[in-house]
mmCIF file with all atom_site columns, C-alpha atoms in Angstrom:
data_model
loop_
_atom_site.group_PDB
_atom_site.id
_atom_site.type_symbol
_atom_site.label_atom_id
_atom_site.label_alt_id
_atom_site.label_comp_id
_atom_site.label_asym_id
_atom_site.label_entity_id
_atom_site.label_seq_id
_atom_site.pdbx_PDB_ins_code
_atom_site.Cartn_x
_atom_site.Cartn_y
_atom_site.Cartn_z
_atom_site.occupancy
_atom_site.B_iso_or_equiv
_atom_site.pdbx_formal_charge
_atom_site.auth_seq_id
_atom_site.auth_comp_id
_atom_site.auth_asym_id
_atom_site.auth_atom_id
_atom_site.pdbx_PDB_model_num
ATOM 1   C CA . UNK A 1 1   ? 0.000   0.000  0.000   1.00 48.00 ? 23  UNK A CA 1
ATOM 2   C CA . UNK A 1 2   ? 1.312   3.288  -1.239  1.00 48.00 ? 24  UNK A CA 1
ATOM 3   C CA . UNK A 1 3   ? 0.899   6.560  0.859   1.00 48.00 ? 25  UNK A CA 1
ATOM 4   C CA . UNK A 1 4   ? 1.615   8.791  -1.946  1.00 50.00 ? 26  UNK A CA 1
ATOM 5   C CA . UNK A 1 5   ? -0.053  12.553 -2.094  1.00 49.00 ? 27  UNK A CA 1
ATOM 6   C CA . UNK A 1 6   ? -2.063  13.408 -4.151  1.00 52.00 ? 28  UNK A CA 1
ATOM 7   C CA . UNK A 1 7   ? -3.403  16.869 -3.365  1.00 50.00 ? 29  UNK A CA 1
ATOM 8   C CA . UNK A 1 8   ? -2.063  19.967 -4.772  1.00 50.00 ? 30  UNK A CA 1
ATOM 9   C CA . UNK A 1 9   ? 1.157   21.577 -3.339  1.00 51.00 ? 31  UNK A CA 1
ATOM 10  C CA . UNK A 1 10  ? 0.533   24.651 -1.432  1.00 47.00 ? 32  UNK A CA 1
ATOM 11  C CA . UNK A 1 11  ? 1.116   28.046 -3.114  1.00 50.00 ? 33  UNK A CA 1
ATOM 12  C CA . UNK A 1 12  ? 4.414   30.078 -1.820  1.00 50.00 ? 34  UNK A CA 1
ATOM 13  C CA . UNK A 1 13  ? 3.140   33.476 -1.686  1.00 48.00 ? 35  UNK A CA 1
ATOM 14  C CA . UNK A 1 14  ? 6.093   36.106 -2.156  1.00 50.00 ? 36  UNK A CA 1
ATOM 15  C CA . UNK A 1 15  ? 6.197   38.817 0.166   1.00 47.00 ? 37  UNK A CA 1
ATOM 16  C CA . UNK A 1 16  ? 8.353   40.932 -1.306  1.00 49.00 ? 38  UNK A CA 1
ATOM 17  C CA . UNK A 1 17  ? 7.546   44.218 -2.116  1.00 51.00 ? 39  UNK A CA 1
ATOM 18  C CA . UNK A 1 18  ? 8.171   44.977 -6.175  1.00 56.00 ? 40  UNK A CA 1
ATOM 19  C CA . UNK A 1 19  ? 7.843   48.612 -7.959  1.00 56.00 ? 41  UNK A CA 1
ATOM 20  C CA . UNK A 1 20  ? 7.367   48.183 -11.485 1.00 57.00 ? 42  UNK A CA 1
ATOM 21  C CA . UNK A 1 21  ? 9.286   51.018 -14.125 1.00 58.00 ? 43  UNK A CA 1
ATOM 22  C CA . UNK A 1 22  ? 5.611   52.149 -14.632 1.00 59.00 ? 44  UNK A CA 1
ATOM 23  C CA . UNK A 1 23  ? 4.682   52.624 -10.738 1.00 55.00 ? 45  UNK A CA 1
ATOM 24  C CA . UNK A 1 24  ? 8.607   53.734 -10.205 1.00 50.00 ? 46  UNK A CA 1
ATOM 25  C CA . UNK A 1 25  ? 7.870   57.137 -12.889 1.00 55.00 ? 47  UNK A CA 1
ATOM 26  C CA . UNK A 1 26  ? 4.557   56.898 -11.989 1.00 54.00 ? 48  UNK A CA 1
ATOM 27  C CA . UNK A 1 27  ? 5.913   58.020 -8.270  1.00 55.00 ? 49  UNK A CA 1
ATOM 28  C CA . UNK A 1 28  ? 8.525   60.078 -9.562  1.00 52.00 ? 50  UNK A CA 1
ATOM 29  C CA . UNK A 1 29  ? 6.159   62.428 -11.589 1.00 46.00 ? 51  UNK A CA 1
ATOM 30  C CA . UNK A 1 30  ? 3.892   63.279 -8.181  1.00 45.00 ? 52  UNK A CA 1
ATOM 31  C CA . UNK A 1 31  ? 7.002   63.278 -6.245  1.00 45.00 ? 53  UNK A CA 1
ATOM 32  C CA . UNK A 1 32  ? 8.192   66.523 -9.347  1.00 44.00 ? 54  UNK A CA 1
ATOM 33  C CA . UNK A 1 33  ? 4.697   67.949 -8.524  1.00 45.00 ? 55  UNK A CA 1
ATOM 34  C CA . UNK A 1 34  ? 5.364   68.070 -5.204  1.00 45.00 ? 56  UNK A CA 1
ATOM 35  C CA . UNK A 1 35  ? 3.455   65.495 -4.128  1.00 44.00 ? 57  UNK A CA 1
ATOM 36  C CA . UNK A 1 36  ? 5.943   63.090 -3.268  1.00 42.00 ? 58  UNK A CA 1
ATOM 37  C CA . UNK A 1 37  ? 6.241   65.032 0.500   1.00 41.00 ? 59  UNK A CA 1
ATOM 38  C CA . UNK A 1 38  ? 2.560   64.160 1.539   1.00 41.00 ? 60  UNK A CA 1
ATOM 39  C CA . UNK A 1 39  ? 1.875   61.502 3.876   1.00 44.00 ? 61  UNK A CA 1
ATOM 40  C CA . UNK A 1 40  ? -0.286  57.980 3.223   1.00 47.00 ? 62  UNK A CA 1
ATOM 41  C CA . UNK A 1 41  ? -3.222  59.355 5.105   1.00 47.00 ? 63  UNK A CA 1
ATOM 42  C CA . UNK A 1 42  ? -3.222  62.674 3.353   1.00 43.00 ? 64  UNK A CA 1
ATOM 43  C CA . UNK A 1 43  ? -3.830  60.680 -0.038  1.00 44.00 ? 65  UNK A CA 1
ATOM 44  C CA . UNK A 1 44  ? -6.075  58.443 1.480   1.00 50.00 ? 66  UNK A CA 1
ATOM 45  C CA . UNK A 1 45  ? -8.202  61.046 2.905   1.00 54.00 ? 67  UNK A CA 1
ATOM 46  C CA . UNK A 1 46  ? -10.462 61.764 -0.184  1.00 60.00 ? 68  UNK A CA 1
ATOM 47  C CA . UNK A 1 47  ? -10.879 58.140 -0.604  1.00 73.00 ? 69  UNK A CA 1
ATOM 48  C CA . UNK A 1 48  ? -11.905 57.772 2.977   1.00 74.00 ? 70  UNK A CA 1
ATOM 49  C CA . UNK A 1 49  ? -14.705 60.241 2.921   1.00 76.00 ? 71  UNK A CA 1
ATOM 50  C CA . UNK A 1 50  ? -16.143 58.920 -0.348  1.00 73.00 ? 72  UNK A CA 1
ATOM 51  C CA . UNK A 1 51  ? -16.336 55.672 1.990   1.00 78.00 ? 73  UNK A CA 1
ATOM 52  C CA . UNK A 1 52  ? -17.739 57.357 5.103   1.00 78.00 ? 74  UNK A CA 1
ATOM 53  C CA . UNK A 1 53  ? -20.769 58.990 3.019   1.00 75.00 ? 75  UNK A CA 1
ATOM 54  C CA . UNK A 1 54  ? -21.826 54.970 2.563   1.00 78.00 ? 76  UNK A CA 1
ATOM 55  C CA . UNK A 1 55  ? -22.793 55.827 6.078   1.00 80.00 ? 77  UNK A CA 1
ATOM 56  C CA . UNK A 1 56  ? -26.352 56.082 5.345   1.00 83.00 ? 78  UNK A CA 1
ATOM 57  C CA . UNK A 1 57  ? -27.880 55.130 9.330   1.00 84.00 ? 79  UNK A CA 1
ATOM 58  C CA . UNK A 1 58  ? -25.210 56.491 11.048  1.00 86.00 ? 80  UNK A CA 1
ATOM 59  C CA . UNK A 1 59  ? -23.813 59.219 9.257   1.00 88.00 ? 81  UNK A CA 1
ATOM 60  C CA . UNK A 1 60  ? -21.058 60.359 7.352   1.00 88.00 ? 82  UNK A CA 1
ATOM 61  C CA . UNK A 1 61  ? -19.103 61.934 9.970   1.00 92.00 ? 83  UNK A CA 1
ATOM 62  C CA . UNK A 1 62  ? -19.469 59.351 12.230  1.00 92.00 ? 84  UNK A CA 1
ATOM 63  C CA . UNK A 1 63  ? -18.642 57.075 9.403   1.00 91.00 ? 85  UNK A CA 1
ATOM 64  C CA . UNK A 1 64  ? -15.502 58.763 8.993   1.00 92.00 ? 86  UNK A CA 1
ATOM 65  C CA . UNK A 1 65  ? -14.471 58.435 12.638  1.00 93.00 ? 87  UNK A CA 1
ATOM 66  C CA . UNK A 1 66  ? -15.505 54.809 12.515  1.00 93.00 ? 88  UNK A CA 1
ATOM 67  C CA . UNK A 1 67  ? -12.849 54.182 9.575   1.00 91.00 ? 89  UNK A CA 1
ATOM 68  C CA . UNK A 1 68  ? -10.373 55.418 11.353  1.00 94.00 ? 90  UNK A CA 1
ATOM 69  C CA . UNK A 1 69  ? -10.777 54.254 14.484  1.00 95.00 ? 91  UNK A CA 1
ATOM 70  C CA . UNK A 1 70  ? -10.836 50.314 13.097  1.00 94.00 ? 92  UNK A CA 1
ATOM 71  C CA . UNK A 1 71  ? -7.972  51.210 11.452  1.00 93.00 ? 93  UNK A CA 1
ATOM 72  C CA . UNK A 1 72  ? -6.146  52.600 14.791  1.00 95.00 ? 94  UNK A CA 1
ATOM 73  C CA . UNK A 1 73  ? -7.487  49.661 16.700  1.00 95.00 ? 95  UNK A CA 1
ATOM 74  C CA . UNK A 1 74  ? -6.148  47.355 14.380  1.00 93.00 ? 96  UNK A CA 1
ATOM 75  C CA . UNK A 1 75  ? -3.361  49.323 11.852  1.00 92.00 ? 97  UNK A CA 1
ATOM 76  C CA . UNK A 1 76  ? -2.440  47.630 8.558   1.00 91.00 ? 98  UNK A CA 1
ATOM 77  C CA . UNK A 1 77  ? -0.582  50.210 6.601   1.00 86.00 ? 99  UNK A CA 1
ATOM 78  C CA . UNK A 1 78  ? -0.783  48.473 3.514   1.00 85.00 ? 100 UNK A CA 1
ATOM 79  C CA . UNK A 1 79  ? -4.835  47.502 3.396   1.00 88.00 ? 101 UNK A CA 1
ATOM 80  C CA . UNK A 1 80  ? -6.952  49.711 2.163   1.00 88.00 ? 102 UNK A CA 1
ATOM 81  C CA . UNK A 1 81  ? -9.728  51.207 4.126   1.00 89.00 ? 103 UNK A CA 1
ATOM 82  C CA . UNK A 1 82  ? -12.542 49.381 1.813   1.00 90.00 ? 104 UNK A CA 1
ATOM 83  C CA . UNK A 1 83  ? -11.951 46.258 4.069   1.00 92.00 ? 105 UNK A CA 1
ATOM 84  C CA . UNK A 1 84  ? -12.178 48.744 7.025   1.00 92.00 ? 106 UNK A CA 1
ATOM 85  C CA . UNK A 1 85  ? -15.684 49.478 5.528   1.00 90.00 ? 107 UNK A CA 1
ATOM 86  C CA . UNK A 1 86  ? -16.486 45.855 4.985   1.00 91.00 ? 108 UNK A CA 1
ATOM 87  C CA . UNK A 1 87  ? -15.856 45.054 8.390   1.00 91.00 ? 109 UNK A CA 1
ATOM 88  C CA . UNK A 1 88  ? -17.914 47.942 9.756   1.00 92.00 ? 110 UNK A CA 1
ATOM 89  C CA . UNK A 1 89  ? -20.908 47.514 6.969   1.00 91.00 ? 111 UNK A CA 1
ATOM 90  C CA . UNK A 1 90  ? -22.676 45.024 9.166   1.00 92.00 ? 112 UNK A CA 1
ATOM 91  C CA . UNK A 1 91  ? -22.585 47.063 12.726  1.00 92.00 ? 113 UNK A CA 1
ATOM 92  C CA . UNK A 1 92  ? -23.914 49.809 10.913  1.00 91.00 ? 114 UNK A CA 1
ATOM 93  C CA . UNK A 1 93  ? -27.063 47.527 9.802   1.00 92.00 ? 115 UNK A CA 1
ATOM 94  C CA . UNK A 1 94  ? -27.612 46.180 13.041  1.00 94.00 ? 116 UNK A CA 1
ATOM 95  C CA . UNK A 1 95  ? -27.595 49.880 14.517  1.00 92.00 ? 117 UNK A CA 1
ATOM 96  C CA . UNK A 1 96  ? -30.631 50.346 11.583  1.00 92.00 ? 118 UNK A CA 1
ATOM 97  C CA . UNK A 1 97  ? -32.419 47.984 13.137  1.00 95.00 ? 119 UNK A CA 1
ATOM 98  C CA . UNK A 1 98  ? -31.204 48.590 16.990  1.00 95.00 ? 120 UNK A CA 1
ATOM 99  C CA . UNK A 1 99  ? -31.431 52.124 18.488  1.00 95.00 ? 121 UNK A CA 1
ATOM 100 C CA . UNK A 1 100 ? -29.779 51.351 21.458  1.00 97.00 ? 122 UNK A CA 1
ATOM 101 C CA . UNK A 1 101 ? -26.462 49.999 19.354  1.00 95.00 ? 123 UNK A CA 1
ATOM 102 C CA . UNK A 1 102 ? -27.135 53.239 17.212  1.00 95.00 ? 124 UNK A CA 1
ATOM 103 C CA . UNK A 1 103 ? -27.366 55.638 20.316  1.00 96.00 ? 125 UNK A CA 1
ATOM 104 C CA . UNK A 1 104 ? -23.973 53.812 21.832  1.00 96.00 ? 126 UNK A CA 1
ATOM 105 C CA . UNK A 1 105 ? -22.074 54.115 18.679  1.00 95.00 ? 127 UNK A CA 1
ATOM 106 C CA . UNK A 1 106 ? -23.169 58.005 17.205  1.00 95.00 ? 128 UNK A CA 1
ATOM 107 C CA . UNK A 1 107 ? -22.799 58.744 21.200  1.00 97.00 ? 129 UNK A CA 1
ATOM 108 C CA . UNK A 1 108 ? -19.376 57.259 21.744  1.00 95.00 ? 130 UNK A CA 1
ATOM 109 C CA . UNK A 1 109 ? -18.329 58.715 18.617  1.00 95.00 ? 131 UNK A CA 1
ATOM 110 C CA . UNK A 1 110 ? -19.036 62.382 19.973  1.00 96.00 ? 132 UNK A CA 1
ATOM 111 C CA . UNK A 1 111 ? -17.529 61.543 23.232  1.00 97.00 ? 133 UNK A CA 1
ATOM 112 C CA . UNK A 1 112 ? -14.782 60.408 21.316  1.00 97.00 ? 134 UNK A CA 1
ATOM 113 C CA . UNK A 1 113 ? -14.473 64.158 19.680  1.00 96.00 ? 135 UNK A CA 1
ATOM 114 C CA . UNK A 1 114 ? -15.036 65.910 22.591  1.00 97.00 ? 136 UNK A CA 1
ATOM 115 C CA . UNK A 1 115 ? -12.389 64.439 23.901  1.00 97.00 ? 137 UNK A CA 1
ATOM 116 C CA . UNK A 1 116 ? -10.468 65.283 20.864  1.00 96.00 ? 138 UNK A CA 1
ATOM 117 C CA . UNK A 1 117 ? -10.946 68.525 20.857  1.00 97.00 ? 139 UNK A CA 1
ATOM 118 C CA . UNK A 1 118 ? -10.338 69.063 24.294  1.00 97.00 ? 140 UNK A CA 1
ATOM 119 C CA . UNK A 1 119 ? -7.111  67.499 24.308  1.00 96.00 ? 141 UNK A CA 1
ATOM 120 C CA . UNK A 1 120 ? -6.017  68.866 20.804  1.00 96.00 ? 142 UNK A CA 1
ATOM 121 C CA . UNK A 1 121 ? -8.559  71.142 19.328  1.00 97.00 ? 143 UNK A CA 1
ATOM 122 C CA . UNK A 1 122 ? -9.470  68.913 16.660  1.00 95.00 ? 144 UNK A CA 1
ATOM 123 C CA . UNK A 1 123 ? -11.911 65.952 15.915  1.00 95.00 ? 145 UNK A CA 1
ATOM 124 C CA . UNK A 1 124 ? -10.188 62.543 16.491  1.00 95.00 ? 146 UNK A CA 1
ATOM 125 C CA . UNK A 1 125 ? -10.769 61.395 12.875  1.00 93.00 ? 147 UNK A CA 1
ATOM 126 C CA . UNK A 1 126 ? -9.012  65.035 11.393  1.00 93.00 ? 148 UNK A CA 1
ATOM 127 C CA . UNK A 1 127 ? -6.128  64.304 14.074  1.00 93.00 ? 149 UNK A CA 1
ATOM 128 C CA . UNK A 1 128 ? -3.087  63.534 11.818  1.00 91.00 ? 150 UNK A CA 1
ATOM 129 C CA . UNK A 1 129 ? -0.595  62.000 14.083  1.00 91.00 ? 151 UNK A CA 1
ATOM 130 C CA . UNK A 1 130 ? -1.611  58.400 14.796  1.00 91.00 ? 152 UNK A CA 1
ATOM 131 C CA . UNK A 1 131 ? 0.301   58.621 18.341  1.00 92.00 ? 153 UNK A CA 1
ATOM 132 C CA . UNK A 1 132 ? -2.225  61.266 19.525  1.00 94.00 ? 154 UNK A CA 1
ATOM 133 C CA . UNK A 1 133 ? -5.430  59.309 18.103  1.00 95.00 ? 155 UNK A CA 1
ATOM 134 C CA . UNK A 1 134 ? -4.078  55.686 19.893  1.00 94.00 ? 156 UNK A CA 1
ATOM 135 C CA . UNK A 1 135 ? -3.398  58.135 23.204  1.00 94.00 ? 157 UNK A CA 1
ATOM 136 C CA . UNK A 1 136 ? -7.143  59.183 23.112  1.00 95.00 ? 158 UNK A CA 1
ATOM 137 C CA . UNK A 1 137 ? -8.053  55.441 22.790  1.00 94.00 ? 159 UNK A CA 1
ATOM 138 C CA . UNK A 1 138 ? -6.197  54.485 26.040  1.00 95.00 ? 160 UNK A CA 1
ATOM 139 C CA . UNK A 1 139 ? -8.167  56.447 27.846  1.00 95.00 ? 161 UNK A CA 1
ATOM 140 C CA . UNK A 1 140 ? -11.546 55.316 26.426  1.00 95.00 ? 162 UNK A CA 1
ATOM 141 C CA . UNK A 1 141 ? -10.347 51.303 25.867  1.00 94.00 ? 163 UNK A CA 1
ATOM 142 C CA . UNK A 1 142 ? -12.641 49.973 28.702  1.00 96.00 ? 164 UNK A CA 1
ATOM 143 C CA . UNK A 1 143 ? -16.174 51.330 27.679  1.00 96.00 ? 165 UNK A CA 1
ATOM 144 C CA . UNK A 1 144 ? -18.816 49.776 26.481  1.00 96.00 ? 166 UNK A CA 1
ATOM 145 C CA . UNK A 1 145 ? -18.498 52.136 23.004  1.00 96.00 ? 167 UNK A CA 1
ATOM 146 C CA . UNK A 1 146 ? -14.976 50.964 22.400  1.00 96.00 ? 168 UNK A CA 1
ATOM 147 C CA . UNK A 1 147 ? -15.454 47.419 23.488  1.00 96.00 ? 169 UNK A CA 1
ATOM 148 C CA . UNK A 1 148 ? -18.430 47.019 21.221  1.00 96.00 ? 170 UNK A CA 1
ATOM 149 C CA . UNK A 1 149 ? -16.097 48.223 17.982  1.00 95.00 ? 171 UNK A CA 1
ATOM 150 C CA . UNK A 1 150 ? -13.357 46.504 18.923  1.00 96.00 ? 172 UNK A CA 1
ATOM 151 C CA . UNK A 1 151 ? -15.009 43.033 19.418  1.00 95.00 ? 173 UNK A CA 1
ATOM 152 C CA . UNK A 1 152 ? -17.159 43.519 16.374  1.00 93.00 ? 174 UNK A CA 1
ATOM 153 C CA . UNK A 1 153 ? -13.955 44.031 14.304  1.00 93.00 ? 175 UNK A CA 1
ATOM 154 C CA . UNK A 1 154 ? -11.960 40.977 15.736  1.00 92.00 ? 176 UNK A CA 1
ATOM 155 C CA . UNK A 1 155 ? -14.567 39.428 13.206  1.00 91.00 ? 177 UNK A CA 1
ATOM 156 C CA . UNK A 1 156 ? -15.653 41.474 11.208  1.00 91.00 ? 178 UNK A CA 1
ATOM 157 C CA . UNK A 1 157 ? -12.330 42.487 9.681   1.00 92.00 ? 179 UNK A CA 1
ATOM 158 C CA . UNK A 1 158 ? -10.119 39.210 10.102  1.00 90.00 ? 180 UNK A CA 1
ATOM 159 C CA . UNK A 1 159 ? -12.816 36.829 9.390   1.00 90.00 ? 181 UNK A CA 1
ATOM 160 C CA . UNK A 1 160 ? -13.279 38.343 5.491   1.00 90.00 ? 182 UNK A CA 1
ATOM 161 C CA . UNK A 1 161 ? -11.819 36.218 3.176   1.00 89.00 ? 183 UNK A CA 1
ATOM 162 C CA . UNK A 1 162 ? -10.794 38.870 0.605   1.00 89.00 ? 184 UNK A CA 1
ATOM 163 C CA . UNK A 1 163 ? -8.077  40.209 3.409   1.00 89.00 ? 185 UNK A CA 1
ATOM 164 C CA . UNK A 1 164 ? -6.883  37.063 4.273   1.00 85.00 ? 186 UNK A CA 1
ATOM 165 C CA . UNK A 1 165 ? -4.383  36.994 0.598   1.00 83.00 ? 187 UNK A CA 1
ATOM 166 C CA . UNK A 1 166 ? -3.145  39.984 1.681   1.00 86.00 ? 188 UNK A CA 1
ATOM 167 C CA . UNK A 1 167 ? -1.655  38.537 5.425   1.00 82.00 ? 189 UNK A CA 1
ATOM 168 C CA . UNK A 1 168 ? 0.012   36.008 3.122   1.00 77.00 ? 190 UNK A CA 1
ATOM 169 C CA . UNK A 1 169 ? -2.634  33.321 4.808   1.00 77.00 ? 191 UNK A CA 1
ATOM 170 C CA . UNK A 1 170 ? -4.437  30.439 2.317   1.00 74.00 ? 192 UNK A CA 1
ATOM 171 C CA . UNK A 1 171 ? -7.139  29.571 4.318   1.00 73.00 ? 193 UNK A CA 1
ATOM 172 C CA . UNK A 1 172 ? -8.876  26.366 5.522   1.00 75.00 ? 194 UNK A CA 1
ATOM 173 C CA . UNK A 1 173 ? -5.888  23.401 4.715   1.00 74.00 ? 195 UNK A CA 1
ATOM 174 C CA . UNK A 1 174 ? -7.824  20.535 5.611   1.00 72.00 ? 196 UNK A CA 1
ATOM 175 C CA . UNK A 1 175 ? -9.523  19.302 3.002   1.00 77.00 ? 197 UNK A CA 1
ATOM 176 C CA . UNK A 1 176 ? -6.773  19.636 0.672   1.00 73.00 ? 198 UNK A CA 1
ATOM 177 C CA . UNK A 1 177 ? -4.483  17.286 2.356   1.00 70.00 ? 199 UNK A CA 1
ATOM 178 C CA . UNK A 1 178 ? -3.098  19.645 5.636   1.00 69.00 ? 200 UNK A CA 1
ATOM 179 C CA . UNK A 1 179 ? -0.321  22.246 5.831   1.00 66.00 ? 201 UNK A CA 1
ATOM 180 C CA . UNK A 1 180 ? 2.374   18.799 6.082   1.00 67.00 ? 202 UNK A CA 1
ATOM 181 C CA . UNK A 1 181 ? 2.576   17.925 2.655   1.00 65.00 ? 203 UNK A CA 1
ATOM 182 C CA . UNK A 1 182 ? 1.982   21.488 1.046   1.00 64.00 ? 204 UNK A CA 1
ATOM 183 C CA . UNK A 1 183 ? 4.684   23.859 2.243   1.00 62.00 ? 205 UNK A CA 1
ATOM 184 C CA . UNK A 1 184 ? 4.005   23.943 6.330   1.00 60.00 ? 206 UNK A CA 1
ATOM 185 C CA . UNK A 1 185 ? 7.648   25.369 6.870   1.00 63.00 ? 207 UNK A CA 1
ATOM 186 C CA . UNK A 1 186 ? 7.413   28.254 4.223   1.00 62.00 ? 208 UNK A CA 1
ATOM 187 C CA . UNK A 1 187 ? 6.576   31.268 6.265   1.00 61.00 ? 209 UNK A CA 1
ATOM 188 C CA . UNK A 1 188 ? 9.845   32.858 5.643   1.00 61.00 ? 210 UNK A CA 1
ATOM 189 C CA . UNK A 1 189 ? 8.199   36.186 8.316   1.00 56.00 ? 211 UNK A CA 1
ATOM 190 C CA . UNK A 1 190 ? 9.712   34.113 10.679  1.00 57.00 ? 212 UNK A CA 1
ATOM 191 C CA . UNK A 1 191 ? 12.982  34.935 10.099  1.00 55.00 ? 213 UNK A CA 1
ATOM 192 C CA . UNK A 1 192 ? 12.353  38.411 10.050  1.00 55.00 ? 214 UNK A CA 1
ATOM 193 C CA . UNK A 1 193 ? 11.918  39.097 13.100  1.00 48.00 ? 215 UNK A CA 1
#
């Protein structure tokens, strides 16, 4: 009796980050316009309020701040905020349907600007510097507001299978054969560290 595999060898996914000649000029033409000196979040920002306005229950604004508080929670520079937005899509139907969720989240959201503003005269999600936004988050980390995003995000976000290519991770291994016989050892990350 023969043991032999028969299931497809697992894909190596390479990590490496490549520039093609295109996205190379591409980069150096903004950066000759000048706009090689602004930050990530400054050219994310129009993108990020065309996503908050899909806000429709709970409002743009508070839409905005929602954004960017799952993405301070849980930071991945390199995803974009749409998955932010699918992870938050289905709180923001249950608040439809829930006005007690709705009240907790539009409230905390407010409280969450107050705070801002009090602290550094600006709303949290206009703060630019990520350090003061994750300060403000210390202090609120143990009510019910930010205990009710963060929980809904473990999920929300990490459970969608669209992200999971971009952590590098395959999914589900078992019914092709495991992670033994299909490249269980090939998470070079390791070495990285």
């Amino acid at each position: 009796m023969t043991t032999e595999n028969t299931h497809a060898p697992m894909r190596v996914v390479d990590k490496r980050i490549t520039l093609s000649r295109r996205g190379f000029l591409k980069g150096g033409g903004m950066a000759a316009l000048g706009v090689g000196t602004l930050s990530a979040a400054t050219l994310m920002t129009p993108a990020r309020e065309a996503l908050a306005a899909s806000f429709k229950v709970l409002g743009a604004a508070t839409g905005k701040t929602l954004l960017v508080l799952a993405r301070d929670i849980f930071p991945h520079d390199r995803i974009s905020d749409r998955y932010y937005l699918q992870a938050l899509e289905p709180l923001e139907a249950q608040a439809a349907a829930d006005d007690k969720l709705k009240k907790l989240l539009t409230e905390g959201v407010a409280a969450l600007d107050r705070l801002s503003k009090l602290r550094f005269n600006k709303a949290y999600a206009d703060l630019a510097g990520e350090s003061d936004r994750v300060s403000l988050l210390y202090v609120i980390e143990h009510g019910a507001f930010f205990q009710k995003v963060k929980g809904h995000l473990v999920t929300g976000f990490y459970d969608n299978k669209a992200v999971w290519p971009l952590f590098g991770y395959e999914g589900s291994s078992w019914e092709k054969g495991g992670y033994l016989n299909r490249g269980f050892d090939d998470i070079d990350w390791l070495d990285q560290a």
